Amino acid sequence: MLASGTEKDITTIACMRRKELKHRIRHFNGRFRLDFTESYLDGATEDQLRHILFAALVNSRKRM
């Protein structure tokens, strides 16, 4: 079963549109920096942007 924080992230990201997804990716504040070019983000589908953002959130929370 998914943790409630993960479920919330999935729901929140699923509701985001392209502009918000790009903003969150460009201004990601996690353990690592995301470095995608504007042209790459412009060419990605909304689903791809959602995947990038969700993967970044999950990996940023992983414990080492």
mmCIF file of N, CA, C and O in Angstrom:
data_model
loop_
_atom_site.group_PDB
_atom_site.id
_atom_site.type_symbol
_atom_site.label_atom_id
_atom_site.label_comp_id
_atom_site.label_asym_id
_atom_site.label_seq_id
_atom_site.Cartn_x
_atom_site.Cartn_y
_atom_site.Cartn_z
ATOM 1 N N MET A 1 0.841 -1.182 0.000
ATOM 2 C CA MET A 1 0.000 0.000 0.000
ATOM 3 C C MET A 1 0.884 1.243 0.000
ATOM 4 O O MET A 1 1.920 1.280 0.644
ATOM 5 N N LEU A 2 0.489 2.266 -0.720
ATOM 6 C CA LEU A 2 1.254 3.506 -0.803
ATOM 7 C C LEU A 2 1.094 4.330 0.470
ATOM 8 O O LEU A 2 0.031 4.363 1.078
ATOM 9 N N ALA A 3 2.174 5.002 0.843
ATOM 10 C CA ALA A 3 2.104 5.913 1.986
ATOM 11 C C ALA A 3 1.228 7.099 1.619
ATOM 12 O O ALA A 3 1.118 7.477 0.451
ATOM 13 N N SER A 4 0.598 7.709 2.617
ATOM 14 C CA SER A 4 -0.324 8.809 2.339
ATOM 15 C C SER A 4 0.366 9.981 1.649
ATOM 16 O O SER A 4 -0.221 10.648 0.815
ATOM 17 N N GLY A 5 1.641 10.243 1.967
ATOM 18 C CA GLY A 5 2.384 11.313 1.302
ATOM 19 C C GLY A 5 2.567 11.026 -0.183
ATOM 20 O O GLY A 5 2.455 11.921 -1.020
ATOM 21 N N THR A 6 2.824 9.777 -0.502
ATOM 22 C CA THR A 6 2.995 9.375 -1.895
ATOM 23 C C THR A 6 1.677 9.500 -2.650
ATOM 24 O O THR A 6 1.652 9.988 -3.777
ATOM 25 N N GLU A 7 0.602 9.091 -2.023
ATOM 26 C CA GLU A 7 -0.712 9.215 -2.654
ATOM 27 C C GLU A 7 -1.052 10.675 -2.917
ATOM 28 O O GLU A 7 -1.580 11.012 -3.976
ATOM 29 N N LYS A 8 -0.736 11.526 -1.962
ATOM 30 C CA LYS A 8 -0.992 12.960 -2.124
ATOM 31 C C LYS A 8 -0.169 13.518 -3.284
ATOM 32 O O LYS A 8 -0.667 14.297 -4.098
ATOM 33 N N ASP A 9 1.113 13.117 -3.359
ATOM 34 C CA ASP A 9 1.973 13.574 -4.461
ATOM 35 C C ASP A 9 1.407 13.144 -5.816
ATOM 36 O O ASP A 9 1.369 13.944 -6.758
ATOM 37 N N ILE A 10 0.973 11.908 -5.909
ATOM 38 C CA ILE A 10 0.421 11.393 -7.169
ATOM 39 C C ILE A 10 -0.801 12.203 -7.572
ATOM 40 O O ILE A 10 -0.932 12.624 -8.725
ATOM 41 N N THR A 11 -1.690 12.444 -6.626
ATOM 42 C CA THR A 11 -2.910 13.202 -6.911
ATOM 43 C C THR A 11 -2.589 14.640 -7.311
ATOM 44 O O THR A 11 -3.142 15.160 -8.282
ATOM 45 N N THR A 12 -1.688 15.266 -6.578
ATOM 46 C CA THR A 12 -1.311 16.651 -6.865
ATOM 47 C C THR A 12 -0.680 16.772 -8.242
ATOM 48 O O THR A 12 -1.064 17.640 -9.046
ATOM 49 N N ILE A 13 0.273 15.902 -8.546
ATOM 50 C CA ILE A 13 0.960 15.948 -9.836
ATOM 51 C C ILE A 13 -0.001 15.631 -10.974
ATOM 52 O O ILE A 13 0.074 16.242 -12.046
ATOM 53 N N ALA A 14 -0.921 14.701 -10.761
ATOM 54 C CA ALA A 14 -1.881 14.335 -11.808
ATOM 55 C C ALA A 14 -2.776 15.507 -12.196
ATOM 56 O O ALA A 14 -3.233 15.590 -13.339
ATOM 57 N N CYS A 15 -3.006 16.430 -11.268
ATOM 58 C CA CYS A 15 -3.876 17.578 -11.534
ATOM 59 C C CYS A 15 -3.144 18.768 -12.142
ATOM 60 O O CYS A 15 -3.777 19.723 -12.593
ATOM 61 N N MET A 16 -1.831 18.726 -12.163
ATOM 62 C CA MET A 16 -1.045 19.854 -12.672
ATOM 63 C C MET A 16 -1.076 19.918 -14.193
ATOM 64 O O MET A 16 -1.122 18.885 -14.865
ATOM 65 N N ARG A 17 -1.043 21.114 -14.690
ATOM 66 C CA ARG A 17 -0.929 21.357 -16.124
ATOM 67 C C ARG A 17 0.528 21.654 -16.472
ATOM 68 O O ARG A 17 1.371 21.846 -15.596
ATOM 69 N N ARG A 18 0.792 21.705 -17.752
ATOM 70 C CA ARG A 18 2.156 21.867 -18.273
ATOM 71 C C ARG A 18 2.925 23.008 -17.595
ATOM 72 O O ARG A 18 4.059 22.824 -17.165
ATOM 73 N N LYS A 19 2.323 24.173 -17.490
ATOM 74 C CA LYS A 19 3.022 25.341 -16.946
ATOM 75 C C LYS A 19 3.497 25.082 -15.512
ATOM 76 O O LYS A 19 4.640 25.387 -15.163
ATOM 77 N N GLU A 20 2.625 24.521 -14.689
ATOM 78 C CA GLU A 20 2.981 24.231 -13.297
ATOM 79 C C GLU A 20 4.018 23.119 -13.204
ATOM 80 O O GLU A 20 4.941 23.184 -12.395
ATOM 81 N N LEU A 21 3.868 22.088 -14.028
ATOM 82 C CA LEU A 21 4.844 20.997 -14.029
ATOM 83 C C LEU A 21 6.237 21.519 -14.376
ATOM 84 O O LEU A 21 7.218 21.209 -13.691
ATOM 85 N N LYS A 22 6.312 22.324 -15.425
ATOM 86 C CA LYS A 22 7.610 22.885 -15.833
ATOM 87 C C LYS A 22 8.187 23.763 -14.726
ATOM 88 O O LYS A 22 9.385 23.696 -14.437
ATOM 89 N N HIS A 23 7.349 24.553 -14.100
ATOM 90 C CA HIS A 23 7.815 25.424 -13.023
ATOM 91 C C HIS A 23 8.379 24.592 -11.862
ATOM 92 O O HIS A 23 9.457 24.891 -11.346
ATOM 93 N N ARG A 24 7.649 23.556 -11.477
ATOM 94 C CA ARG A 24 8.099 22.714 -10.352
ATOM 95 C C ARG A 24 9.386 21.971 -10.683
ATOM 96 O O ARG A 24 10.231 21.778 -9.812
ATOM 97 N N ILE A 25 9.542 21.546 -11.940
ATOM 98 C CA ILE A 25 10.773 20.860 -12.342
ATOM 99 C C ILE A 25 11.941 21.851 -12.347
ATOM 100 O O ILE A 25 13.017 21.554 -11.827
ATOM 101 N N ARG A 26 11.726 23.021 -12.925
ATOM 102 C CA ARG A 26 12.800 24.025 -12.996
ATOM 103 C C ARG A 26 13.216 24.521 -11.618
ATOM 104 O O ARG A 26 14.367 24.888 -11.409
ATOM 105 N N HIS A 27 12.298 24.548 -10.672
ATOM 106 C CA HIS A 27 12.585 25.060 -9.334
ATOM 107 C C HIS A 27 12.566 23.951 -8.280
ATOM 108 O O HIS A 27 12.272 24.201 -7.115
ATOM 109 N N PHE A 28 12.891 22.726 -8.704
ATOM 110 C CA PHE A 28 12.880 21.579 -7.800
ATOM 111 C C PHE A 28 13.883 21.802 -6.675
ATOM 112 O O PHE A 28 15.047 22.119 -6.901
ATOM 113 N N ASN A 29 13.415 21.633 -5.446
ATOM 114 C CA ASN A 29 14.253 21.841 -4.274
ATOM 115 C C ASN A 29 14.377 20.520 -3.524
ATOM 116 O O ASN A 29 13.645 20.246 -2.587
ATOM 117 N N GLY A 30 15.302 19.686 -3.984
ATOM 118 C CA GLY A 30 15.489 18.369 -3.379
ATOM 119 C C GLY A 30 16.953 18.130 -3.064
ATOM 120 O O GLY A 30 17.756 19.060 -3.045
ATOM 121 N N ARG A 31 17.293 16.880 -2.835
ATOM 122 C CA ARG A 31 18.679 16.522 -2.512
ATOM 123 C C ARG A 31 19.603 16.683 -3.712
ATOM 124 O O ARG A 31 20.808 16.664 -3.571
ATOM 125 N N PHE A 32 19.044 16.799 -4.887
ATOM 126 C CA PHE A 32 19.829 16.936 -6.109
ATOM 127 C C PHE A 32 19.167 17.969 -7.010
ATOM 128 O O PHE A 32 18.014 18.336 -6.815
ATOM 129 N N ARG A 33 19.902 18.423 -7.980
ATOM 130 C CA ARG A 33 19.416 19.446 -8.904
ATOM 131 C C ARG A 33 18.908 18.788 -10.190
ATOM 132 O O ARG A 33 19.544 17.867 -10.705
ATOM 133 N N LEU A 34 17.784 19.257 -10.683
ATOM 134 C CA LEU A 34 17.301 18.828 -11.993
ATOM 135 C C LEU A 34 17.792 19.843 -13.012
ATOM 136 O O LEU A 34 17.673 21.047 -12.796
ATOM 137 N N ASP A 35 18.350 19.359 -14.105
ATOM 138 C CA ASP A 35 18.963 20.252 -15.079
ATOM 139 C C ASP A 35 18.470 19.917 -16.487
ATOM 140 O O ASP A 35 19.184 19.332 -17.295
ATOM 141 N N PHE A 36 17.223 20.280 -16.763
ATOM 142 C CA PHE A 36 16.633 20.054 -18.076
ATOM 143 C C PHE A 36 16.598 21.374 -18.828
ATOM 144 O O PHE A 36 16.303 22.419 -18.253
ATOM 145 N N THR A 37 16.886 21.324 -20.120
ATOM 146 C CA THR A 37 16.807 22.544 -20.916
ATOM 147 C C THR A 37 15.349 22.911 -21.144
ATOM 148 O O THR A 37 14.448 22.057 -21.099
ATOM 149 N N GLU A 38 15.131 24.175 -21.396
ATOM 150 C CA GLU A 38 13.779 24.656 -21.683
ATOM 151 C C GLU A 38 13.220 23.958 -22.925
ATOM 152 O O GLU A 38 12.052 23.583 -22.963
ATOM 153 N N SER A 39 14.075 23.755 -23.924
ATOM 154 C CA SER A 39 13.604 23.109 -25.157
ATOM 155 C C SER A 39 13.218 21.652 -24.902
ATOM 156 O O SER A 39 12.258 21.154 -25.488
ATOM 157 N N TYR A 40 13.926 20.965 -24.016
ATOM 158 C CA TYR A 40 13.555 19.592 -23.680
ATOM 159 C C TYR A 40 12.188 19.572 -22.982
ATOM 160 O O TYR A 40 11.322 18.775 -23.329
ATOM 161 N N LEU A 41 12.017 20.451 -22.008
ATOM 162 C CA LEU A 41 10.745 20.498 -21.288
ATOM 163 C C LEU A 41 9.599 20.891 -22.212
ATOM 164 O O LEU A 41 8.495 20.361 -22.097
ATOM 165 N N ASP A 42 9.853 21.796 -23.152
ATOM 166 C CA ASP A 42 8.822 22.197 -24.113
ATOM 167 C C ASP A 42 8.410 21.041 -25.017
ATOM 168 O O ASP A 42 7.262 20.950 -25.425
ATOM 169 N N GLY A 43 9.357 20.150 -25.328
ATOM 170 C CA GLY A 43 9.073 19.028 -26.227
ATOM 171 C C GLY A 43 8.488 17.811 -25.536
ATOM 172 O O GLY A 43 7.979 16.898 -26.187
ATOM 173 N N ALA A 44 8.536 17.786 -24.214
ATOM 174 C CA ALA A 44 8.027 16.641 -23.456
ATOM 175 C C ALA A 44 6.505 16.733 -23.333
ATOM 176 O O ALA A 44 5.940 17.824 -23.269
ATOM 177 N N THR A 45 5.865 15.587 -23.283
ATOM 178 C CA THR A 45 4.415 15.558 -23.067
ATOM 179 C C THR A 45 4.132 15.858 -21.590
ATOM 180 O O THR A 45 5.023 15.769 -20.742
ATOM 181 N N GLU A 46 2.891 16.188 -21.277
ATOM 182 C CA GLU A 46 2.528 16.416 -19.876
ATOM 183 C C GLU A 46 2.763 15.160 -19.051
ATOM 184 O O GLU A 46 3.217 15.244 -17.907
ATOM 185 N N ASP A 47 2.484 13.998 -19.610
ATOM 186 C CA ASP A 47 2.734 12.753 -18.881
ATOM 187 C C ASP A 47 4.217 12.555 -18.599
ATOM 188 O O ASP A 47 4.592 12.088 -17.517
ATOM 189 N N GLN A 48 5.065 12.894 -19.548
ATOM 190 C CA GLN A 48 6.508 12.792 -19.322
ATOM 191 C C GLN A 48 6.958 13.763 -18.231
ATOM 192 O O GLN A 48 7.779 13.405 -17.377
ATOM 193 N N LEU A 49 6.411 14.971 -18.239
ATOM 194 C CA LEU A 49 6.750 15.945 -17.199
ATOM 195 C C LEU A 49 6.287 15.450 -15.835
ATOM 196 O O LEU A 49 6.999 15.593 -14.831
ATOM 197 N N ARG A 50 5.113 14.839 -15.785
ATOM 198 C CA ARG A 50 4.610 14.284 -14.527
ATOM 199 C C ARG A 50 5.539 13.184 -14.019
ATOM 200 O O ARG A 50 5.844 13.098 -12.822
ATOM 201 N N HIS A 51 5.979 12.337 -14.925
ATOM 202 C CA HIS A 51 6.884 11.252 -14.560
ATOM 203 C C HIS A 51 8.197 11.809 -14.006
ATOM 204 O O HIS A 51 8.690 11.324 -12.977
ATOM 205 N N ILE A 52 8.762 12.801 -14.662
ATOM 206 C CA ILE A 52 10.014 13.415 -14.205
ATOM 207 C C ILE A 52 9.845 13.970 -12.792
ATOM 208 O O ILE A 52 10.670 13.717 -11.906
ATOM 209 N N LEU A 53 8.792 14.732 -12.581
ATOM 210 C CA LEU A 53 8.575 15.360 -11.284
ATOM 211 C C LEU A 53 8.324 14.315 -10.198
ATOM 212 O O LEU A 53 8.905 14.383 -9.106
ATOM 213 N N PHE A 54 7.498 13.326 -10.476
ATOM 214 C CA PHE A 54 7.220 12.295 -9.478
ATOM 215 C C PHE A 54 8.482 11.500 -9.149
ATOM 216 O O PHE A 54 8.781 11.253 -7.970
ATOM 217 N N ALA A 55 9.236 11.109 -10.163
ATOM 218 C CA ALA A 55 10.476 10.356 -9.930
ATOM 219 C C ALA A 55 11.460 11.175 -9.099
ATOM 220 O O ALA A 55 12.128 10.638 -8.210
ATOM 221 N N ALA A 56 11.534 12.469 -9.370
ATOM 222 C CA ALA A 56 12.431 13.329 -8.601
ATOM 223 C C ALA A 56 11.997 13.387 -7.137
ATOM 224 O O ALA A 56 12.831 13.295 -6.227
ATOM 225 N N LEU A 57 10.695 13.533 -6.899
ATOM 226 C CA LEU A 57 10.194 13.578 -5.524
ATOM 227 C C LEU A 57 10.481 12.276 -4.780
ATOM 228 O O LEU A 57 10.958 12.287 -3.641
ATOM 229 N N VAL A 58 10.213 11.160 -5.417
ATOM 230 C CA VAL A 58 10.426 9.858 -4.780
ATOM 231 C C VAL A 58 11.911 9.650 -4.487
ATOM 232 O O VAL A 58 12.278 9.261 -3.373
ATOM 233 N N ASN A 59 12.759 9.932 -5.452
ATOM 234 C CA ASN A 59 14.194 9.723 -5.258
ATOM 235 C C ASN A 59 14.799 10.716 -4.284
ATOM 236 O O ASN A 59 15.773 10.403 -3.599
ATOM 237 N N SER A 60 14.240 11.882 -4.193
ATOM 238 C CA SER A 60 14.741 12.883 -3.262
ATOM 239 C C SER A 60 14.447 12.474 -1.816
ATOM 240 O O SER A 60 15.174 12.843 -0.898
ATOM 241 N N ARG A 61 13.416 11.686 -1.614
ATOM 242 C CA ARG A 61 13.024 11.255 -0.271
ATOM 243 C C ARG A 61 13.675 9.952 0.169
ATOM 244 O O ARG A 61 13.576 9.575 1.323
ATOM 245 N N LYS A 62 14.297 9.241 -0.762
ATOM 246 C CA LYS A 62 14.914 7.953 -0.411
ATOM 247 C C LYS A 62 16.005 8.158 0.626
ATOM 248 O O LYS A 62 16.763 9.117 0.557
ATOM 249 N N ARG A 63 16.053 7.222 1.549
ATOM 250 C CA ARG A 63 17.113 7.252 2.558
ATOM 251 C C ARG A 63 18.285 6.422 2.070
ATOM 252 O O ARG A 63 18.109 5.381 1.486
ATOM 253 N N MET A 64 19.423 6.912 2.361
ATOM 254 C CA MET A 64 20.632 6.195 1.947
ATOM 255 C C MET A 64 21.128 5.338 3.091
ATOM 256 O O MET A 64 20.902 5.492 4.202
#
